[in-house]
Tab-separated table of C-alpha atoms in Angstrom:
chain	number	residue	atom	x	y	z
A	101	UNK	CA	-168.308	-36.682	31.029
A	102	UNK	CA	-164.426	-37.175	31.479
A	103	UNK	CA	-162.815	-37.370	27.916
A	104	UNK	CA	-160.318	-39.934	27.112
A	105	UNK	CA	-157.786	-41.093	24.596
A	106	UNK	CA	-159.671	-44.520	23.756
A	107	UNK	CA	-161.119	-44.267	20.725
A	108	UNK	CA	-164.484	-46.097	19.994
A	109	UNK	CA	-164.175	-48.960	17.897
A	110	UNK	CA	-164.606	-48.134	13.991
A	111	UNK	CA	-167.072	-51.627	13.459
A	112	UNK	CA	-169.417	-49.868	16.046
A	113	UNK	CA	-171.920	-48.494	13.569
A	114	UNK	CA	-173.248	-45.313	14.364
A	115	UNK	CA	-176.040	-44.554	11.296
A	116	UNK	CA	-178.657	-44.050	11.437
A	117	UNK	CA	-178.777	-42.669	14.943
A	118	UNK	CA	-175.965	-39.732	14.731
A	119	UNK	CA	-176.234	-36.562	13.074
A	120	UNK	CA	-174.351	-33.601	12.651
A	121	UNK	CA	-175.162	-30.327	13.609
A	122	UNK	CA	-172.374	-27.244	12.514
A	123	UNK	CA	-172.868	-24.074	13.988
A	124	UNK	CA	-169.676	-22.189	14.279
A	125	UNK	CA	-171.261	-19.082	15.014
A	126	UNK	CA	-171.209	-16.898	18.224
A	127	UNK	CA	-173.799	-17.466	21.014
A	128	UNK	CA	-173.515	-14.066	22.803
A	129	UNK	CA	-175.286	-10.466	22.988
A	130	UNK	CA	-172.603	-8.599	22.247
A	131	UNK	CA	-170.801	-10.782	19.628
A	132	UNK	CA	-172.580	-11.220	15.627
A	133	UNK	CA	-176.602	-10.971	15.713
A	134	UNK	CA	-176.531	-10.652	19.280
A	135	UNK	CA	-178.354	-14.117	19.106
A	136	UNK	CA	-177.715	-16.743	22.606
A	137	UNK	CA	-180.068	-19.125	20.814
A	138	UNK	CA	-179.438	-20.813	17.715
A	139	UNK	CA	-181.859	-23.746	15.547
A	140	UNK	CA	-179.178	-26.101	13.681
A	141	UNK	CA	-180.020	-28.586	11.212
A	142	UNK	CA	-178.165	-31.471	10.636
A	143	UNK	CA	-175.696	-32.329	7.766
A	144	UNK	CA	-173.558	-34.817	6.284
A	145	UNK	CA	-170.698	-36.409	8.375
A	146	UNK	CA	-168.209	-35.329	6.392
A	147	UNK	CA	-168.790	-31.790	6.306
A	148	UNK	CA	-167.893	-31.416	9.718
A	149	UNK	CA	-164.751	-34.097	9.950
A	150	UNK	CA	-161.802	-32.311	11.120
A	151	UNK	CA	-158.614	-33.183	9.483
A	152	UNK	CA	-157.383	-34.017	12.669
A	153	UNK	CA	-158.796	-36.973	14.343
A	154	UNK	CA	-156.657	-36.062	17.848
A	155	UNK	CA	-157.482	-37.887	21.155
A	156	UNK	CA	-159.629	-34.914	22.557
A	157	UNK	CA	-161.825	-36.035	19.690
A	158	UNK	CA	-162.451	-39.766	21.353
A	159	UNK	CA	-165.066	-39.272	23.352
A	160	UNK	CA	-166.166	-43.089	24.464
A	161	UNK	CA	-165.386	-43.509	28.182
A	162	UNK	CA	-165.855	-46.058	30.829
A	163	UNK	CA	-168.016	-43.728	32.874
A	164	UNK	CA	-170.436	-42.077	29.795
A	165	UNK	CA	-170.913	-46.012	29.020
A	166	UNK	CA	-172.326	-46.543	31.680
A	167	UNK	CA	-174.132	-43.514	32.264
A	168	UNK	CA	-175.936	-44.789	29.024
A	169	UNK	CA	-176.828	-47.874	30.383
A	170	UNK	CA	-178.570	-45.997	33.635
A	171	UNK	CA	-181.493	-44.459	33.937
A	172	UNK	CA	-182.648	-41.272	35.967
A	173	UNK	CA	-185.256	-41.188	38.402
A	174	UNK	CA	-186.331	-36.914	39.821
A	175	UNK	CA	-187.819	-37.831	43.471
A	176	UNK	CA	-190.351	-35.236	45.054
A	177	UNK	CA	-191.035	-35.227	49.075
A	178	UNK	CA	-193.491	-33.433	50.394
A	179	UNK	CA	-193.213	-32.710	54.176
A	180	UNK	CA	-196.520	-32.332	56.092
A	181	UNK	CA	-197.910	-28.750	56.732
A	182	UNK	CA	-197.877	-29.767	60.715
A	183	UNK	CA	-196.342	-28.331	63.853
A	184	UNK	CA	-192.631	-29.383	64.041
A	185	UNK	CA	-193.266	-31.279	60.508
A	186	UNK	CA	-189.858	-30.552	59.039
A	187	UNK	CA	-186.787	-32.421	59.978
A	188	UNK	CA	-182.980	-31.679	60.398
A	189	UNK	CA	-181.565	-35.207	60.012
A	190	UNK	CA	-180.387	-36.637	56.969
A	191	UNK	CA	-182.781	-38.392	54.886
A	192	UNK	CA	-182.291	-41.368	52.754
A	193	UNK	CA	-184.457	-43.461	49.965
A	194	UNK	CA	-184.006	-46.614	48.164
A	195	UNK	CA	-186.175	-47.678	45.536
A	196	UNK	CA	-187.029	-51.065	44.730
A	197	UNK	CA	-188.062	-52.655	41.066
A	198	UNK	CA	-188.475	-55.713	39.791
A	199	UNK	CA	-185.112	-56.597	38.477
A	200	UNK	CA	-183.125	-54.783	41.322
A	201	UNK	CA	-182.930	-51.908	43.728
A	202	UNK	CA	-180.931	-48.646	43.798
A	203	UNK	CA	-179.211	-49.181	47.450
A	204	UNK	CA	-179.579	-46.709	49.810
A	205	UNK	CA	-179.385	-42.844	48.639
A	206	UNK	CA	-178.794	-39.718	50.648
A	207	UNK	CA	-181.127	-36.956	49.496
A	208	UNK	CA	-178.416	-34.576	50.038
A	209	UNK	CA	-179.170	-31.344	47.675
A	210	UNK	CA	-182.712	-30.558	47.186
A	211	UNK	CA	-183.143	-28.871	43.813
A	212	UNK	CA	-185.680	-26.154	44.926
A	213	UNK	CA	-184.581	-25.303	48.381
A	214	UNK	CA	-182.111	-24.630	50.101
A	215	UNK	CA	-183.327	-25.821	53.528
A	216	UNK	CA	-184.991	-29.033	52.857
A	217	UNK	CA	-187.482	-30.741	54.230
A	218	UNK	CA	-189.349	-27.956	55.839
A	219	UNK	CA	-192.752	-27.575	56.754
A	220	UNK	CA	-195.066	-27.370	54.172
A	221	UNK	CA	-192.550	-27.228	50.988
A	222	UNK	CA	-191.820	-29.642	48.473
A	223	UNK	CA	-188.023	-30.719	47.602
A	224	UNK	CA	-186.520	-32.210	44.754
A	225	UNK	CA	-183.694	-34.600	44.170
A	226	UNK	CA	-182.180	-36.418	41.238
A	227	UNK	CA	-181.572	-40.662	41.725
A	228	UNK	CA	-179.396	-41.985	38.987
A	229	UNK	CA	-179.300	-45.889	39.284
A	230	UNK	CA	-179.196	-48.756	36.948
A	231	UNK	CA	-182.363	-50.016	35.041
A	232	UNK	CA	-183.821	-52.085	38.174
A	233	UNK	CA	-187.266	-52.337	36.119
A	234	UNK	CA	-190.399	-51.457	37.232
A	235	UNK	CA	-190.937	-49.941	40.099
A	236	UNK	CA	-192.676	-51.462	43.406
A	237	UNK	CA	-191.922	-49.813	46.402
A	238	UNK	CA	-189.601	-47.438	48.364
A	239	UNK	CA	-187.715	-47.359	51.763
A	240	UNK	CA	-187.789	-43.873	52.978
A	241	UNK	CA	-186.021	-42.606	56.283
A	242	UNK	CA	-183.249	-40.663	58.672
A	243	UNK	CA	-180.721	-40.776	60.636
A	244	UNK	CA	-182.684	-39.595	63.952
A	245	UNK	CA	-179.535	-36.914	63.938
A	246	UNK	CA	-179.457	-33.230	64.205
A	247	UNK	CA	-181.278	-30.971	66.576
A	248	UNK	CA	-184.344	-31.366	65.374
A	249	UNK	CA	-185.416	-34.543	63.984
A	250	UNK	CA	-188.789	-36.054	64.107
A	251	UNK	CA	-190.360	-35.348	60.446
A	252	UNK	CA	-193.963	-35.889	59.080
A	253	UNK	CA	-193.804	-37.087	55.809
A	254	UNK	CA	-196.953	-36.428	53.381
A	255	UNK	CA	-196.122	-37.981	50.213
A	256	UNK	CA	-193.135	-39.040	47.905
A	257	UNK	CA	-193.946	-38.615	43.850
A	258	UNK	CA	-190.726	-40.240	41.528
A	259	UNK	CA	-191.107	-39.443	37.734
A	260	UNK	CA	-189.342	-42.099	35.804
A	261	UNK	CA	-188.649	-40.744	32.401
A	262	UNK	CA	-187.296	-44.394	30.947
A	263	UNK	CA	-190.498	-46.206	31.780
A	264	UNK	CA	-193.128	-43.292	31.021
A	265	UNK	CA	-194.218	-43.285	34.541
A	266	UNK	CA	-194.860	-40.192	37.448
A	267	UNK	CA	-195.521	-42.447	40.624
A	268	UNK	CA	-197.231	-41.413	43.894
A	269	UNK	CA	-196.369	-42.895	47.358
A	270	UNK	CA	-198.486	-41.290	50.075
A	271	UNK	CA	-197.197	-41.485	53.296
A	272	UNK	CA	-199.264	-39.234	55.778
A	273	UNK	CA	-197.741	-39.966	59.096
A	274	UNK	CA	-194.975	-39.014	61.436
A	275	UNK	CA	-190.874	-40.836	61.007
A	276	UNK	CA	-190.030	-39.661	64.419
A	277	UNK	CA	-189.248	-41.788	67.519
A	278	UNK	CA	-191.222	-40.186	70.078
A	279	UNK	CA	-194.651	-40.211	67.861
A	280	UNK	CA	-196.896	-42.799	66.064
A	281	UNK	CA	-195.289	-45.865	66.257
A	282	UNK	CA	-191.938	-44.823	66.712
A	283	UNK	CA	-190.560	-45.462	63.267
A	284	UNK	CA	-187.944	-43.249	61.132
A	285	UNK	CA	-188.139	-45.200	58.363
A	286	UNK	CA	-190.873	-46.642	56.257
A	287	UNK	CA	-191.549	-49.166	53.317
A	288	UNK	CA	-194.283	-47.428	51.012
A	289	UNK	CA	-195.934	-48.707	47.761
A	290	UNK	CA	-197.237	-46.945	45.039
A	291	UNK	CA	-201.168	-45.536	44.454
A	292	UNK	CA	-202.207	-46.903	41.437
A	293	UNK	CA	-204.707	-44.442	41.151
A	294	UNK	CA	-202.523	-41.617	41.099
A	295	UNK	CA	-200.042	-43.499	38.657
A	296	UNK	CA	-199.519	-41.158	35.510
A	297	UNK	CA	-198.501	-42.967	32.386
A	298	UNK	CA	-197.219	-40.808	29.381
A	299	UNK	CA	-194.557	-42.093	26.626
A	300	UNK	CA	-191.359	-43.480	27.649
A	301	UNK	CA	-188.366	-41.448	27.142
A	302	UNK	CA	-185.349	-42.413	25.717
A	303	UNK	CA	-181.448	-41.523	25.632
A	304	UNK	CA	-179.220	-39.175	23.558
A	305	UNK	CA	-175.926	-39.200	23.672
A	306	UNK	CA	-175.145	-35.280	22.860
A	307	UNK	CA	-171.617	-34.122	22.331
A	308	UNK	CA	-170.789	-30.344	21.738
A	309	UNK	CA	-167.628	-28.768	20.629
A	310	UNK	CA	-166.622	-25.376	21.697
A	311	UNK	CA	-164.727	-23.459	19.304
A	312	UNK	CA	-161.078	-22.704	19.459
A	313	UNK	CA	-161.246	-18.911	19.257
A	314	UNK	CA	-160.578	-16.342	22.125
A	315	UNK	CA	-163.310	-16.137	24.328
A	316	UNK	CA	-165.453	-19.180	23.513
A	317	UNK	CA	-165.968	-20.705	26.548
A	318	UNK	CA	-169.417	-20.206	28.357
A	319	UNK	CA	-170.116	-20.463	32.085
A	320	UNK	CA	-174.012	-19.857	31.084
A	321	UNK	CA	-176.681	-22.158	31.879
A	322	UNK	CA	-176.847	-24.619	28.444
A	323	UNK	CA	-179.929	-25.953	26.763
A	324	UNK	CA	-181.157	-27.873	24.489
A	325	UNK	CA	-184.498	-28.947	22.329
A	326	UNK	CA	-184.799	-32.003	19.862
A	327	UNK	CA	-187.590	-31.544	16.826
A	328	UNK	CA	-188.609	-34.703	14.982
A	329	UNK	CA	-190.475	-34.986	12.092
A	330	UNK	CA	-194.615	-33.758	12.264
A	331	UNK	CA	-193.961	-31.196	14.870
A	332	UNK	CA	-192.712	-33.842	17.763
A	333	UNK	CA	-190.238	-31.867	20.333
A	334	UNK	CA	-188.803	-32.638	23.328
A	335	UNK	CA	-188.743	-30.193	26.503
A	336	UNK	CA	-186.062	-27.416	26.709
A	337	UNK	CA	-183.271	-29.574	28.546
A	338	UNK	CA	-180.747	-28.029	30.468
A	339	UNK	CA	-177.290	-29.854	29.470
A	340	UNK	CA	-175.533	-29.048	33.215
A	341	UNK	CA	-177.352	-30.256	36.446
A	342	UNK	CA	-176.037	-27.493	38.569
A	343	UNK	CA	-173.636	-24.048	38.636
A	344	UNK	CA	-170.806	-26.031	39.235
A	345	UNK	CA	-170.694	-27.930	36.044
A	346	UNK	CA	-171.775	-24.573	34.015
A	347	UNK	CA	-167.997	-23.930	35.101
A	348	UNK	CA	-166.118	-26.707	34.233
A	349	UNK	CA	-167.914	-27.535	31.216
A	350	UNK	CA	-168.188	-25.509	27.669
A	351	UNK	CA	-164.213	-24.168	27.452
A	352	UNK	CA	-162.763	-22.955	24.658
A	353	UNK	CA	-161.761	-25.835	22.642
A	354	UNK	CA	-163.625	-28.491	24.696
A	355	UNK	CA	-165.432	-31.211	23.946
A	356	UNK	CA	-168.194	-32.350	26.366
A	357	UNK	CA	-170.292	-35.413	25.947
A	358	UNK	CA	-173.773	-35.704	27.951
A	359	UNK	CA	-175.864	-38.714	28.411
A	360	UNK	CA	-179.531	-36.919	28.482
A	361	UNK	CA	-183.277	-38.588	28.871
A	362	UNK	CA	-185.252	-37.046	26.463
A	363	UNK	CA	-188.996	-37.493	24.360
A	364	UNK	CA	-188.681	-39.993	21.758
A	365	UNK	CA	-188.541	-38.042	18.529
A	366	UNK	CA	-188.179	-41.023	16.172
A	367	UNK	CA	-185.486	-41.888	13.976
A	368	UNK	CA	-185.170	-38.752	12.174
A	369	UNK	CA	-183.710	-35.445	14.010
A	370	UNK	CA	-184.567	-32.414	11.674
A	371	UNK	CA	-182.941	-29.697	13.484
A	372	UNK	CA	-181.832	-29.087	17.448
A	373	UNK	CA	-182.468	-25.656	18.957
A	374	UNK	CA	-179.490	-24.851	21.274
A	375	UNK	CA	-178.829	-21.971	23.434
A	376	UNK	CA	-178.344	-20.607	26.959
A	377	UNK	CA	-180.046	-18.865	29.364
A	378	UNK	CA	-177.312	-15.201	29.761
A	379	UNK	CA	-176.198	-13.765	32.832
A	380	UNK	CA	-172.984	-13.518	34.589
A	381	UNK	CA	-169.507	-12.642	33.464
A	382	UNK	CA	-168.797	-14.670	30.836
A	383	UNK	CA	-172.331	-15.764	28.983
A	384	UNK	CA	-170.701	-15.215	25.098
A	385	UNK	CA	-170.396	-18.743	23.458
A	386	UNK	CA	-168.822	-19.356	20.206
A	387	UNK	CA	-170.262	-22.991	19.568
A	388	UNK	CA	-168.671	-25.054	16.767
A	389	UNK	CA	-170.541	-27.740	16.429
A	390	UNK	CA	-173.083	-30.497	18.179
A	391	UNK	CA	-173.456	-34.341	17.659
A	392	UNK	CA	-176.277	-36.226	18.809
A	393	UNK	CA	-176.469	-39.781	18.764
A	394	UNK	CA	-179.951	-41.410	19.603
A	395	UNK	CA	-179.069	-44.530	22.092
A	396	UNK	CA	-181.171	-47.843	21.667
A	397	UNK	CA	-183.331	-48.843	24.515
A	398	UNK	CA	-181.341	-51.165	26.908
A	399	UNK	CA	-177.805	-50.348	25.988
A	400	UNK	CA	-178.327	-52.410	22.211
C-alpha cells in the first residue's frame, strides 16, 4: 500500500474493469449534511483526471502487485472447553494445497481476543499466502514455551474467499507433551462433510483519494460495499485490517491503494457505498474521489 513514482505502463489496458467514482464531499457529523456514509456512482474517466498527473498519482508498486496475485485465507481455532485446555506457547499453522504450501505462520494477533487460545473461546487470524490451490491439509502446533503450555485443540475452520470454500479440520485431542501421545503438533485434513461451498470471490483493486483541504484526513474505521447490476452486493468491507493502519492511512491529500477480496459483482459496478464507522478525535473525512479496478482471476 506504499505509493511510488513508477508509473504503470500506458499499453496496460484498464477498461472495462475501472471506474470512477467522484465524491468530493465531506464525510463527517459536523461538516455539510452531517452524512459519514456516502453511495457514489461511477462516471467517465475524464471527469475526474486531474490536470496534474504528479508521481503521488502512480500508484502501481512492487508490493500491491503482488498483493494482487495472493490470496487471503481468515483461520478460526477453537480451543477445547477442558481443564487446562488453553495454551501460553506460540502457535503456528501451515497450510498445504495442491500447487504449494504457505510455510510456516505464527498466529500471532487473534482478531477477537486479546488472550488467545483460551479455554473454551474461538480466535481468529488472517493468512495471506500465494494461490497454492486447493486446499488438503494443515500442520498445526507450538513451541512447548511459556508457563503454561499443553493445549487441547477442538477444531480449526479456514474460509477461503478465492476458491468459495469455509473448510473444517476437527482436531479433538490434546498438543501437549505430557498427554495423549505426546505430540504438539499435528497434520489434519479436512471433513468433507462439513465443507461449505458458496461463490468464489474475487479481487478489487480500490484506490481512494483524500482531499487536499484542511482537515481531511480520517483516523475512522473505513468501509466499503460494491452493488452490481440486479441487486448483487458484496459485504460491508472494512478497507484497514487494524487501528494502526486507520492512522497511517486516509491523510489529507493521500492516496491509498487496497488490494480487497470481495463477491463477484460482474462486469458492471453501478455505484459503491463508502463510509466509516465515527468515533474518536478526528472521524470528519473530506473524500475526493474512489477508483476501483476489478482484477482478473489469476493475475491475467
Amino acid at each position: 500500500r506504499l505509493l511510488t513514482s513508477r508509473r504503470a505502463p500506458r499499453e496496460q489496458p484498464v477498461a472495462p474493469f475501472s471506474y470512477y467514482f467522484p465524491c468530493q464531499r465531506w464525510l463527517a457529523v459536523e461538516e455539510d449534511d452531517g452524512q459519514i456514509v456516502r453511495e457514489l456512482v461511477p462516471v467517465d474517466e475524464a471527469f475526474v483526471k486531474k490536470d496534474s498527473e504528479n508521481d503521488g498519482q502512480s500508484l502501481a508498486t512492487l508490493g500491491l502487485e503482488q498483493k494482487a496475485k495472493s490470496t487471503t485465507y481468515t483461520v478460526k481455532v477453537k480451543t477445547g472447553d477442558k481443564k487446562n485446555a488453553g495454551t501460553d506457547a506460540n502457535v503456528f499453522i501451515t497450510l498445504y494445497g495442491s500447487k504449494d504450501d504457505t510455510g510456516i505462520v505464527s498466529l500471532k494477533a487473534s482478531k477477537i481476543n486479546k488472550n488467545k487460545f483460551e479455554r473454551g473461546k474461538v480466535d481468529e487470524f488472517t493468512v495471506e499466502s500465494v494461490d497454492i490451490g486447493d486446499l488438503k491439509k494443515i500442520k498445526i502446533g507450538h513451541d512447548n514455551k511459556g508457563n503454561s503450555t499443553g493445549w487441547f485443540l477442538e477444531w480449526v475452520e479456514i474460509d477461503a474467499p478465492s476458491l468459495g470454500q469455509c473448510l473444517k479440520f476437527p482436531c479433538g485431542r490434546w498438543l501437549d507433551k505430557s498427554e495423549d501421545d505426546g505430540a504438539v503438533e499435528r497434520i489434519i485434513f479436512p471433513a468433507e462433510l462439513q465443507t461449505r461451498e458458496y461463490i468464489p470471490f474475487v479481487p478489487y483493486e480500490i484506490t481512494v483519494y483524500t482531499s487536499d483541504i484542511f482537515g481531511a484526513g480520517t483516523d475512522a474505521d473505513v468501509f466499503i460495499v460494491l452493488y452490481g447490476s440486479d441487486g448483487i452486493c458484496t459485504q460491508q468491507k472494512s478497507l484497514c485490517l487494524n487501528k494502526r493502519e486507520q492512522r497511517i492511512y486516509f491523510e489529507r491529500n493521500s492516496v491509498n491503494q487496497f488490494i480487497v477480496e470481495l463477491e463477484d459483482v460482474g462486469d458492471i459496478i453501478e455505484k459503491i457505498r463508502i463510509g466509516h464507522k465515527g468515533g474518536g478525535l478526528n472521524s470528519g473525512w473530506h473524500l475526493d474521489r474512489v477508483t476501483i479496478r476489478r482484477l482478473l482471476p489469476n493475475g491475467k
